[in-house]
mmCIF file of C-alpha atoms in Angstrom:
data_model
loop_
_atom_site.group_PDB
_atom_site.id
_atom_site.type_symbol
_atom_site.label_atom_id
_atom_site.label_comp_id
_atom_site.label_asym_id
_atom_site.label_seq_id
_atom_site.Cartn_x
_atom_site.Cartn_y
_atom_site.Cartn_z
ATOM 1 C CA MET A 1 115.132 221.316 75.585
ATOM 2 C CA ILE A 2 118.798 221.734 75.427
ATOM 3 C CA ASP A 3 120.046 224.097 78.089
ATOM 4 C CA ASP A 4 121.910 227.396 77.310
ATOM 5 C CA GLU A 5 124.888 226.266 79.065
ATOM 6 C CA LEU A 6 125.397 223.308 76.975
ATOM 7 C CA LYS A 7 124.630 225.196 73.886
ATOM 8 C CA ALA A 8 127.543 227.342 74.772
ATOM 9 C CA ILE A 9 130.141 224.815 74.806
ATOM 10 C CA LEU A 10 128.916 222.321 72.367
ATOM 11 C CA VAL A 11 130.542 222.329 68.870
ATOM 12 C CA CYS A 12 130.530 220.070 65.717
ATOM 13 C CA PRO A 13 132.366 216.778 66.222
ATOM 14 C CA ALA A 14 133.302 216.468 62.693
ATOM 15 C CA CYS A 15 134.700 219.771 62.063
ATOM 16 C CA LYS A 16 134.456 221.600 65.472
ATOM 17 C CA GLY A 17 132.506 224.378 64.027
ATOM 18 C CA ASP A 18 129.651 226.524 65.658
ATOM 19 C CA LEU A 19 126.294 224.841 65.913
ATOM 20 C CA LEU A 20 122.884 226.109 65.020
ATOM 21 C CA PHE A 21 120.167 224.876 67.614
ATOM 22 C CA GLU A 22 116.792 224.059 66.458
ATOM 23 C CA GLU A 23 113.445 222.442 67.848
ATOM 24 C CA THR A 24 114.534 218.875 66.807
ATOM 25 C CA ARG A 25 117.905 219.059 65.421
ATOM 26 C CA ILE A 26 121.371 220.655 65.558
ATOM 27 C CA ILE A 27 122.834 222.016 62.348
ATOM 28 C CA CYS A 28 126.359 222.393 61.498
ATOM 29 C CA ARG A 29 126.429 225.121 58.661
ATOM 30 C CA ALA A 30 130.103 224.643 58.045
ATOM 31 C CA CYS A 31 130.269 220.840 57.331
ATOM 32 C CA ARG A 32 126.508 220.818 56.499
ATOM 33 C CA LYS A 33 125.291 218.199 58.810
ATOM 34 C CA ALA A 34 122.154 218.079 60.950
ATOM 35 C CA TYR A 35 122.300 216.052 64.198
ATOM 36 C CA PRO A 36 119.001 214.624 65.661
ATOM 37 C CA ILE A 37 117.688 215.562 68.982
ATOM 38 C CA ARG A 38 115.940 212.660 70.607
ATOM 39 C CA ASP A 39 113.925 212.775 73.904
ATOM 40 C CA GLY A 40 115.696 215.854 74.564
ATOM 41 C CA ILE A 41 119.074 214.495 74.126
ATOM 42 C CA PRO A 42 121.585 215.901 71.440
ATOM 43 C CA VAL A 43 122.647 212.989 69.417
ATOM 44 C CA MET A 44 126.290 213.944 68.361
ATOM 45 C CA LEU A 45 127.191 210.782 66.679
ATOM 46 C CA ILE A 46 128.626 211.655 63.074
ATOM 47 C CA ASN A 47 127.208 208.660 61.494
ATOM 48 C CA GLU A 48 123.748 209.452 62.790
ATOM 49 C CA ALA A 49 123.905 213.043 61.227
ATOM 50 C CA GLN A 50 121.962 213.688 58.183
ATOM 51 C CA PRO A 51 123.408 215.692 55.286
ATOM 52 C CA TRP A 52 122.071 219.506 55.459
ATOM 53 C CA SER A 53 121.979 222.120 52.928
ATOM 54 C CA PRO A 54 120.743 225.910 53.448
ATOM 55 C CA GLY A 55 116.987 225.974 53.032
ATOM 56 C CA THR A 56 116.151 222.523 54.212
ATOM 57 C CA MET B 1 132.829 224.365 88.681
ATOM 58 C CA ARG B 2 132.215 222.324 85.499
ATOM 59 C CA VAL B 3 132.997 218.587 85.179
ATOM 60 C CA LEU B 4 132.556 216.490 81.960
ATOM 61 C CA VAL B 5 131.830 212.923 82.910
ATOM 62 C CA THR B 6 132.353 210.312 80.006
ATOM 63 C CA GLY B 7 130.455 207.068 80.562
ATOM 64 C CA ALA B 8 127.868 209.081 82.505
ATOM 65 C CA ALA B 9 125.046 206.623 81.637
ATOM 66 C CA GLY B 10 127.030 203.804 83.206
ATOM 67 C CA PHE B 11 126.974 201.971 86.551
ATOM 68 C CA ILE B 12 129.820 204.057 88.272
ATOM 69 C CA GLY B 13 129.381 207.268 85.936
ATOM 70 C CA SER B 14 125.682 207.835 87.062
ATOM 71 C CA HIS B 15 126.483 207.704 91.013
ATOM 72 C CA LEU B 16 129.327 210.020 90.191
ATOM 73 C CA CYS B 17 127.166 212.505 88.376
ATOM 74 C CA GLU B 18 124.773 212.341 91.267
ATOM 75 C CA PHE B 19 127.531 212.901 93.790
ATOM 76 C CA LEU B 20 129.102 215.925 91.786
ATOM 77 C CA LEU B 21 125.570 217.670 91.320
ATOM 78 C CA ALA B 22 125.034 217.234 95.175
ATOM 79 C CA ARG B 23 128.410 219.290 95.734
ATOM 80 C CA ASP B 24 127.315 222.120 93.351
ATOM 81 C CA CYS B 25 129.149 221.020 90.375
ATOM 82 C CA ASP B 26 127.940 221.804 86.955
ATOM 83 C CA VAL B 27 128.037 218.430 85.134
ATOM 84 C CA VAL B 28 128.173 217.521 81.490
ATOM 85 C CA GLY B 29 127.213 213.791 80.849
ATOM 86 C CA MET B 30 128.430 211.922 78.001
ATOM 87 C CA ASP B 31 127.694 208.478 76.959
ATOM 88 C CA ASN B 32 126.940 206.569 73.632
ATOM 89 C CA PHE B 33 124.445 204.037 75.499
ATOM 90 C CA ILE B 34 126.326 201.021 74.207
ATOM 91 C CA THR B 35 126.538 199.493 77.704
ATOM 92 C CA GLY B 36 125.264 202.488 79.777
ATOM 93 C CA SER B 37 121.407 203.257 80.022
ATOM 94 C CA ALA B 38 119.180 206.230 80.040
ATOM 95 C CA ASP B 39 117.458 204.789 82.893
ATOM 96 C CA ASN B 40 120.529 205.055 85.345
ATOM 97 C CA LEU B 41 120.239 209.036 84.508
ATOM 98 C CA THR B 42 116.642 209.371 85.644
ATOM 99 C CA PRO B 43 117.744 210.735 89.228
ATOM 100 C CA VAL B 44 119.835 213.595 87.444
ATOM 101 C CA ARG B 45 117.853 214.142 84.126
ATOM 102 C CA ARG B 46 115.873 217.181 85.260
ATOM 103 C CA HIS B 47 118.809 218.577 87.592
ATOM 104 C CA PRO B 48 119.276 222.232 86.592
ATOM 105 C CA ARG B 49 122.865 221.817 86.684
ATOM 106 C CA PHE B 50 123.062 218.672 84.692
ATOM 107 C CA SER B 51 123.236 218.452 80.731
ATOM 108 C CA PHE B 52 123.754 215.449 78.489
ATOM 109 C CA VAL B 53 125.144 214.604 75.125
ATOM 110 C CA ARG B 54 124.996 211.413 73.426
ATOM 111 C CA HIS B 55 128.374 210.733 71.853
ATOM 112 C CA ASP B 56 131.045 208.400 71.021
ATOM 113 C CA VAL B 57 134.182 209.360 72.830
ATOM 114 C CA THR B 58 136.316 207.443 70.351
ATOM 115 C CA GLU B 59 135.202 210.372 67.893
ATOM 116 C CA TYR B 60 136.421 214.023 68.595
ATOM 117 C CA VAL B 61 134.747 215.351 71.896
ATOM 118 C CA PRO B 62 132.643 218.315 70.802
ATOM 119 C CA ILE B 63 132.828 220.276 73.763
ATOM 120 C CA ALA B 64 134.734 223.716 73.529
ATOM 121 C CA GLY B 65 135.182 224.149 77.242
ATOM 122 C CA PRO B 66 135.409 225.787 79.699
ATOM 123 C CA LEU B 67 135.910 222.886 81.847
ATOM 124 C CA ASP B 68 137.625 222.262 85.265
ATOM 125 C CA TRP B 69 137.695 218.456 85.395
ATOM 126 C CA VAL B 70 137.299 215.767 82.691
ATOM 127 C CA LEU B 71 136.552 212.460 84.316
ATOM 128 C CA HIS B 72 136.940 209.622 81.706
ATOM 129 C CA PHE B 73 134.664 206.703 82.768
ATOM 130 C CA ALA B 74 133.483 205.501 79.453
ATOM 131 C CA SER B 75 134.365 201.891 78.505
ATOM 132 C CA PRO B 76 132.426 198.577 78.558
ATOM 133 C CA ALA B 77 133.466 197.138 81.976
ATOM 134 C CA SER B 78 132.195 193.440 82.678
ATOM 135 C CA PRO B 79 133.652 190.601 81.131
ATOM 136 C CA ARG B 80 130.691 189.716 79.358
ATOM 137 C CA ASP B 81 130.424 193.294 77.708
ATOM 138 C CA TYR B 82 133.950 193.382 76.838
ATOM 139 C CA LEU B 83 134.286 189.953 75.221
ATOM 140 C CA GLU B 84 131.137 190.986 73.084
ATOM 141 C CA LEU B 85 132.461 194.379 72.266
ATOM 142 C CA PRO B 86 136.397 193.440 72.062
ATOM 143 C CA ILE B 87 137.220 196.129 69.395
ATOM 144 C CA GLN B 88 134.878 198.985 71.077
ATOM 145 C CA THR B 89 136.686 198.121 74.320
ATOM 146 C CA LEU B 90 140.157 198.725 72.745
ATOM 147 C CA LYS B 91 138.857 201.688 70.941
ATOM 148 C CA VAL B 92 137.517 203.604 73.977
ATOM 149 C CA GLY B 93 140.536 202.777 76.030
ATOM 150 C CA ALA B 94 142.908 203.975 73.308
ATOM 151 C CA LEU B 95 141.061 206.651 71.116
ATOM 152 C CA GLY B 96 138.644 207.330 73.755
ATOM 153 C CA THR B 97 141.507 208.364 76.217
ATOM 154 C CA HIS B 98 143.271 210.152 73.777
ATOM 155 C CA ASN B 99 140.288 212.506 72.955
ATOM 156 C CA ALA B 100 139.252 212.863 76.673
ATOM 157 C CA LEU B 101 142.826 214.076 77.086
ATOM 158 C CA GLY B 102 142.605 216.213 74.133
ATOM 159 C CA VAL B 103 139.434 218.230 75.735
ATOM 160 C CA ALA B 104 141.587 218.315 79.038
ATOM 161 C CA ARG B 105 144.504 219.617 77.496
ATOM 162 C CA ALA B 106 142.503 222.230 75.473
ATOM 163 C CA THR B 107 140.389 223.516 78.219
ATOM 164 C CA ARG B 108 143.189 223.233 80.958
ATOM 165 C CA ALA B 109 141.129 220.967 82.704
ATOM 166 C CA ARG B 110 142.264 218.346 85.456
ATOM 167 C CA PHE B 111 141.926 214.876 84.049
ATOM 168 C CA LEU B 112 141.073 211.589 85.802
ATOM 169 C CA LEU B 113 141.362 208.277 83.926
ATOM 170 C CA ALA B 114 139.047 205.338 85.300
ATOM 171 C CA SER B 115 141.635 202.670 85.225
ATOM 172 C CA THR B 116 141.296 199.060 86.897
ATOM 173 C CA SER B 117 142.547 196.493 88.870
ATOM 174 C CA GLU B 118 142.693 194.329 85.712
ATOM 175 C CA VAL B 119 145.809 196.123 84.813
ATOM 176 C CA TYR B 120 147.174 193.598 87.344
ATOM 177 C CA GLY B 121 145.917 190.587 85.472
ATOM 178 C CA ASP B 122 146.165 187.396 87.149
ATOM 179 C CA PRO B 123 148.378 189.031 89.825
ATOM 180 C CA LEU B 124 151.793 187.359 91.238
ATOM 181 C CA MET B 125 151.934 189.916 94.032
ATOM 182 C CA HIS B 126 149.256 189.801 96.762
ATOM 183 C CA PRO B 127 147.729 192.252 97.853
ATOM 184 C CA GLN B 128 148.324 194.219 94.879
ATOM 185 C CA ARG B 129 150.059 197.489 95.393
ATOM 186 C CA GLU B 130 150.379 200.464 92.908
ATOM 187 C CA ASP B 131 154.171 199.519 91.889
ATOM 188 C CA TYR B 132 153.216 195.968 90.693
ATOM 189 C CA TRP B 133 153.467 195.755 86.848
ATOM 190 C CA GLY B 134 150.977 192.840 86.562
ATOM 191 C CA ASN B 135 150.632 189.748 84.866
ATOM 192 C CA VAL B 136 148.335 190.131 81.790
ATOM 193 C CA ASN B 137 147.957 187.865 78.865
ATOM 194 C CA PRO B 138 147.809 190.291 75.849
ATOM 195 C CA ILE B 139 146.452 187.862 73.410
ATOM 196 C CA GLY B 140 143.812 186.281 75.846
ATOM 197 C CA PRO B 141 140.063 187.129 75.557
ATOM 198 C CA ARG B 142 140.146 189.207 78.620
ATOM 199 C CA GLY B 143 143.429 191.058 77.241
ATOM 200 C CA VAL B 144 141.163 193.384 75.127
ATOM 201 C CA TYR B 145 140.087 195.287 78.523
ATOM 202 C CA ASP B 146 143.191 194.814 80.541
ATOM 203 C CA GLU B 147 145.510 196.158 77.639
ATOM 204 C CA ALA B 148 143.104 198.868 76.657
ATOM 205 C CA LYS B 149 143.441 200.142 80.318
ATOM 206 C CA ARG B 150 147.009 199.642 80.567
ATOM 207 C CA PHE B 151 147.353 201.596 77.238
ATOM 208 C CA ALA B 152 145.039 204.259 78.645
ATOM 209 C CA GLU B 153 147.430 204.537 81.481
ATOM 210 C CA ALA B 154 150.340 204.983 79.369
ATOM 211 C CA MET B 155 148.600 207.558 77.383
ATOM 212 C CA THR B 156 147.596 209.426 80.677
ATOM 213 C CA MET B 157 151.022 209.725 81.788
ATOM 214 C CA ALA B 158 152.436 210.806 78.418
ATOM 215 C CA TYR B 159 149.864 213.728 78.301
ATOM 216 C CA HIS B 160 151.074 214.477 81.515
ATOM 217 C CA ARG B 161 154.649 214.456 81.163
ATOM 218 C CA THR B 162 154.597 215.976 77.524
ATOM 219 C CA HIS B 163 151.889 218.343 77.637
ATOM 220 C CA GLY B 164 151.677 219.187 81.377
ATOM 221 C CA VAL B 165 148.171 217.944 81.816
ATOM 222 C CA ASP B 166 147.214 217.427 85.575
ATOM 223 C CA THR B 167 146.245 213.942 85.574
ATOM 224 C CA ARG B 168 144.983 211.285 88.004
ATOM 225 C CA ILE B 169 144.702 207.606 87.518
ATOM 226 C CA VAL B 170 142.153 205.552 89.726
ATOM 227 C CA ARG B 171 142.597 201.676 89.667
ATOM 228 C CA ILE B 172 139.210 200.576 90.609
ATOM 229 C CA PHE B 173 138.947 197.195 92.047
ATOM 230 C CA ASN B 174 135.501 195.312 91.906
ATOM 231 C CA SER B 175 132.630 197.551 92.880
ATOM 232 C CA PHE B 176 129.028 197.208 93.524
ATOM 233 C CA GLY B 177 125.758 198.684 94.036
ATOM 234 C CA PRO B 178 122.335 199.564 92.682
ATOM 235 C CA ARG B 179 122.083 200.126 88.856
ATOM 236 C CA MET B 180 124.620 197.234 88.039
ATOM 237 C CA ARG B 181 122.799 195.424 85.128
ATOM 238 C CA LEU B 182 121.109 192.181 86.087
ATOM 239 C CA ASN B 183 122.434 190.342 83.251
ATOM 240 C CA ASP B 184 126.126 191.898 82.969
ATOM 241 C CA GLY B 185 127.733 188.481 83.677
ATOM 242 C CA ARG B 186 129.402 189.643 86.953
ATOM 243 C CA ALA B 187 129.283 187.741 90.025
ATOM 244 C CA ILE B 188 126.998 189.983 92.331
ATOM 245 C CA PRO B 189 124.516 190.676 89.899
ATOM 246 C CA ALA B 190 124.121 187.235 88.508
ATOM 247 C CA PHE B 191 124.214 185.701 92.194
ATOM 248 C CA MET B 192 121.403 188.250 93.365
ATOM 249 C CA THR B 193 119.332 187.590 90.326
ATOM 250 C CA GLN B 194 119.642 183.911 90.977
ATOM 251 C CA ALA B 195 118.883 184.109 94.630
ATOM 252 C CA LEU B 196 116.109 186.288 94.368
ATOM 253 C CA SER B 197 114.373 184.232 91.611
ATOM 254 C CA GLY B 198 115.219 181.113 93.370
ATOM 255 C CA ALA B 199 117.267 179.740 90.530
ATOM 256 C CA PRO B 200 120.634 177.746 91.391
ATOM 257 C CA ILE B 201 123.575 179.821 92.202
ATOM 258 C CA THR B 202 126.281 179.338 89.482
ATOM 259 C CA VAL B 203 129.742 179.799 90.736
ATOM 260 C CA PHE B 204 132.466 179.215 88.399
ATOM 261 C CA GLY B 205 135.357 176.895 89.375
ATOM 262 C CA ASP B 206 135.401 175.723 92.788
ATOM 263 C CA GLY B 207 134.758 179.223 93.894
ATOM 264 C CA SER B 208 137.954 179.416 95.753
ATOM 265 C CA GLN B 209 139.008 182.372 93.743
ATOM 266 C CA THR B 210 138.931 185.719 95.567
ATOM 267 C CA ARG B 211 137.811 189.231 94.932
ATOM 268 C CA SER B 212 137.410 192.169 97.200
ATOM 269 C CA PHE B 213 134.103 194.286 96.673
ATOM 270 C CA GLN B 214 133.608 197.916 97.394
ATOM 271 C CA TYR B 215 130.329 199.663 97.648
ATOM 272 C CA ILE B 216 129.741 202.269 95.077
ATOM 273 C CA SER B 217 129.409 205.297 97.361
ATOM 274 C CA ASP B 218 132.970 204.670 98.852
ATOM 275 C CA LEU B 219 134.192 204.805 95.268
ATOM 276 C CA VAL B 220 132.709 207.988 94.431
ATOM 277 C CA GLU B 221 133.851 209.603 97.467
ATOM 278 C CA GLY B 222 137.488 208.483 96.796
ATOM 279 C CA VAL B 223 137.371 209.701 93.208
ATOM 280 C CA TRP B 224 136.180 213.017 94.602
ATOM 281 C CA LEU B 225 139.232 213.119 97.198
ATOM 282 C CA LEU B 226 141.600 212.045 94.464
ATOM 283 C CA MET B 227 140.707 214.816 92.318
ATOM 284 C CA GLN B 228 141.491 217.254 94.848
ATOM 285 C CA LEU B 229 144.066 215.911 96.791
ATOM 286 C CA GLY B 230 145.679 213.146 94.713
ATOM 287 C CA GLY B 231 148.861 213.193 92.505
ATOM 288 C CA ASN B 232 149.714 211.952 89.326
ATOM 289 C CA GLU B 233 150.532 208.301 90.139
ATOM 290 C CA PRO B 234 147.728 205.450 89.991
ATOM 291 C CA VAL B 235 145.804 204.998 92.971
ATOM 292 C CA ASN B 236 144.160 201.706 94.025
ATOM 293 C CA MET B 237 140.327 202.007 95.181
ATOM 294 C CA GLY B 238 138.807 198.946 96.610
ATOM 295 C CA ASN B 239 137.731 197.364 99.690
ATOM 296 C CA PRO B 240 140.581 195.101 101.238
ATOM 297 C CA GLN B 241 137.934 192.725 102.724
ATOM 298 C CA GLU B 242 138.667 189.673 100.624
ATOM 299 C CA MET B 243 136.436 187.003 100.102
ATOM 300 C CA THR B 244 136.104 183.704 97.906
ATOM 301 C CA LEU B 245 133.366 183.464 95.340
ATOM 302 C CA LEU B 246 131.819 180.738 97.274
ATOM 303 C CA GLU B 247 131.673 182.700 100.489
ATOM 304 C CA LEU B 248 129.970 185.495 98.325
ATOM 305 C CA ALA B 249 127.418 183.180 96.991
ATOM 306 C CA LYS B 250 127.007 182.048 100.559
ATOM 307 C CA ARG B 251 126.526 185.615 102.010
ATOM 308 C CA ILE B 252 124.043 186.483 99.289
ATOM 309 C CA ILE B 253 121.974 183.709 99.828
ATOM 310 C CA ARG B 254 121.768 184.253 103.605
ATOM 311 C CA LEU B 255 121.085 188.135 103.295
ATOM 312 C CA SER B 256 118.311 187.455 100.546
ATOM 313 C CA GLY B 257 116.774 184.576 102.551
ATOM 314 C CA SER B 258 117.079 182.541 99.383
ATOM 315 C CA ARG B 259 116.676 178.620 99.067
ATOM 316 C CA SER B 260 118.841 178.660 95.858
ATOM 317 C CA GLU B 261 121.500 175.717 95.671
ATOM 318 C CA ILE B 262 125.171 176.551 94.595
ATOM 319 C CA VAL B 263 126.146 174.807 91.508
ATOM 320 C CA PHE B 264 129.776 174.792 89.960
ATOM 321 C CA ARG B 265 130.590 175.543 86.371
ATOM 322 C CA PRO B 266 134.200 175.655 84.522
ATOM 323 C CA LEU B 267 136.090 178.694 84.934
ATOM 324 C CA PRO B 268 136.458 180.997 82.257
ATOM 325 C CA GLU B 269 139.833 181.510 80.531
ATOM 326 C CA ASP B 270 142.588 183.733 82.296
ATOM 327 C CA ASP B 271 140.227 184.362 85.292
ATOM 328 C CA PRO B 272 142.253 186.149 88.122
ATOM 329 C CA LYS B 273 142.800 183.740 91.009
ATOM 330 C CA VAL B 274 143.276 186.305 93.607
ATOM 331 C CA ARG B 275 142.479 190.095 93.867
ATOM 332 C CA GLN B 276 143.036 192.303 96.793
ATOM 333 C CA PRO B 277 143.762 196.120 96.779
ATOM 334 C CA ASP B 278 146.543 197.301 98.897
ATOM 335 C CA ILE B 279 145.072 200.831 99.812
ATOM 336 C CA THR B 280 148.070 202.277 101.627
ATOM 337 C CA ARG B 281 148.631 205.098 99.130
ATOM 338 C CA ALA B 282 144.822 206.169 99.058
ATOM 339 C CA ARG B 283 144.934 206.117 102.999
ATOM 340 C CA THR B 284 148.214 207.891 103.137
ATOM 341 C CA LEU B 285 147.611 210.373 100.304
ATOM 342 C CA LEU B 286 143.832 211.000 100.548
ATOM 343 C CA GLY B 287 142.990 209.747 104.143
ATOM 344 C CA TRP B 288 140.554 207.510 102.290
ATOM 345 C CA GLN B 289 139.499 204.024 103.062
ATOM 346 C CA PRO B 290 136.034 202.288 102.536
ATOM 347 C CA ARG B 291 133.337 202.974 104.960
ATOM 348 C CA VAL B 292 130.733 200.647 103.815
ATOM 349 C CA ASP B 293 130.921 197.174 105.110
ATOM 350 C CA THR B 294 130.467 194.553 102.575
ATOM 351 C CA ASP B 295 127.329 192.983 103.965
ATOM 352 C CA GLU B 296 125.711 196.393 104.575
ATOM 353 C CA GLY B 297 126.399 197.186 100.967
ATOM 354 C CA LEU B 298 125.206 193.838 99.787
ATOM 355 C CA LYS B 299 121.796 194.302 101.698
ATOM 356 C CA LEU B 300 121.379 197.823 99.970
ATOM 357 C CA THR B 301 121.942 196.374 96.693
ATOM 358 C CA LEU B 302 119.593 193.491 97.317
ATOM 359 C CA GLU B 303 116.999 195.896 97.843
ATOM 360 C CA TRP B 304 117.550 197.433 94.546
ATOM 361 C CA PHE B 305 117.668 194.174 92.732
ATOM 362 C CA ARG B 306 114.590 192.916 94.517
ATOM 363 C CA GLU B 307 112.530 195.382 92.580
ATOM 364 C CA ARG B 308 114.214 194.598 89.352
ATOM 365 C CA VAL B 309 113.967 190.925 89.625
ATOM 366 C CA LYS B 310 110.232 191.168 90.423
ATOM 367 C CA GLY B 311 109.759 193.184 87.148
ATOM 368 C CA VAL B 312 111.368 190.531 85.280
ATOM 369 C CA GLU B 313 109.259 187.856 86.531
ATOM 370 C CA ALA B 314 105.876 189.559 86.313
#
């Protein structure tokens, strides 16, 4: 669970874009990356992000 | 008030987070877990005002504010770690400090750099005062940490002078307490682990080199005061109670009731011979001085290590 306060201030480390928070990952639609959430911790490491495209 | 702490899962960072939460700050912790550990965050993980992001501060810091303080504590800090991670150490001092300053500037937050007594290198002035420029070997193996922090200080002052960021620099002398890693290679964890397991205590050189050890609670209190009262000039924080490494080994043997013997090993390259903070500036500016006596701090730390060493043996 990522608290709302963190959601409000976190942006994409690659493009500074807004993020979309899902249950298990965090999506940057602008630069098409999915950052994992592990043990409730958002992992905002660019080299651990998966490529993302709409509909996946 | 909202505070970003880089290196939040480290020894000092995690104590700092606890301290800030106890003073009603909202804390955003950041760490990449290279040398920090999620275990260190156990006491704060569920705190309603604590949130945590796993991130590498050498990349753009993805916080769009608002923030009131940025406290930059991320860095490998024990010689064993920075000798193993020389490039990461240089990067976090250089790029990491730049990025942390960038987020402070963008959010108009006050910034603090956790610097180190290592900026004085193997000092030719004793005790070390903040206006001493140091004696560092830039190409020696330890230079990666010393020079990273010296660069970080230069970057911090440049952001202050050029961009008007309200910055603080604390030069932290040897600090100790619970949550130091058993195997981080530093004297106190090594001596305690050896003493508690009955293994010989390895002292490097003849043990006549000196250090001054401050207990962690004194340091975090000093950082808190520095953020509120301090100026932009660097401030030493450490315990002026200086002792030789041999004396430290003997104290730990006595306090732990150990029967370990002391054995001597060759001194590492560029190991500083003396180290003692002049804390006049912190006293004058902040009314700060260490309150925890070294033996008292050692006892508190031994209790913590006793549990961990037991776990390793079992």
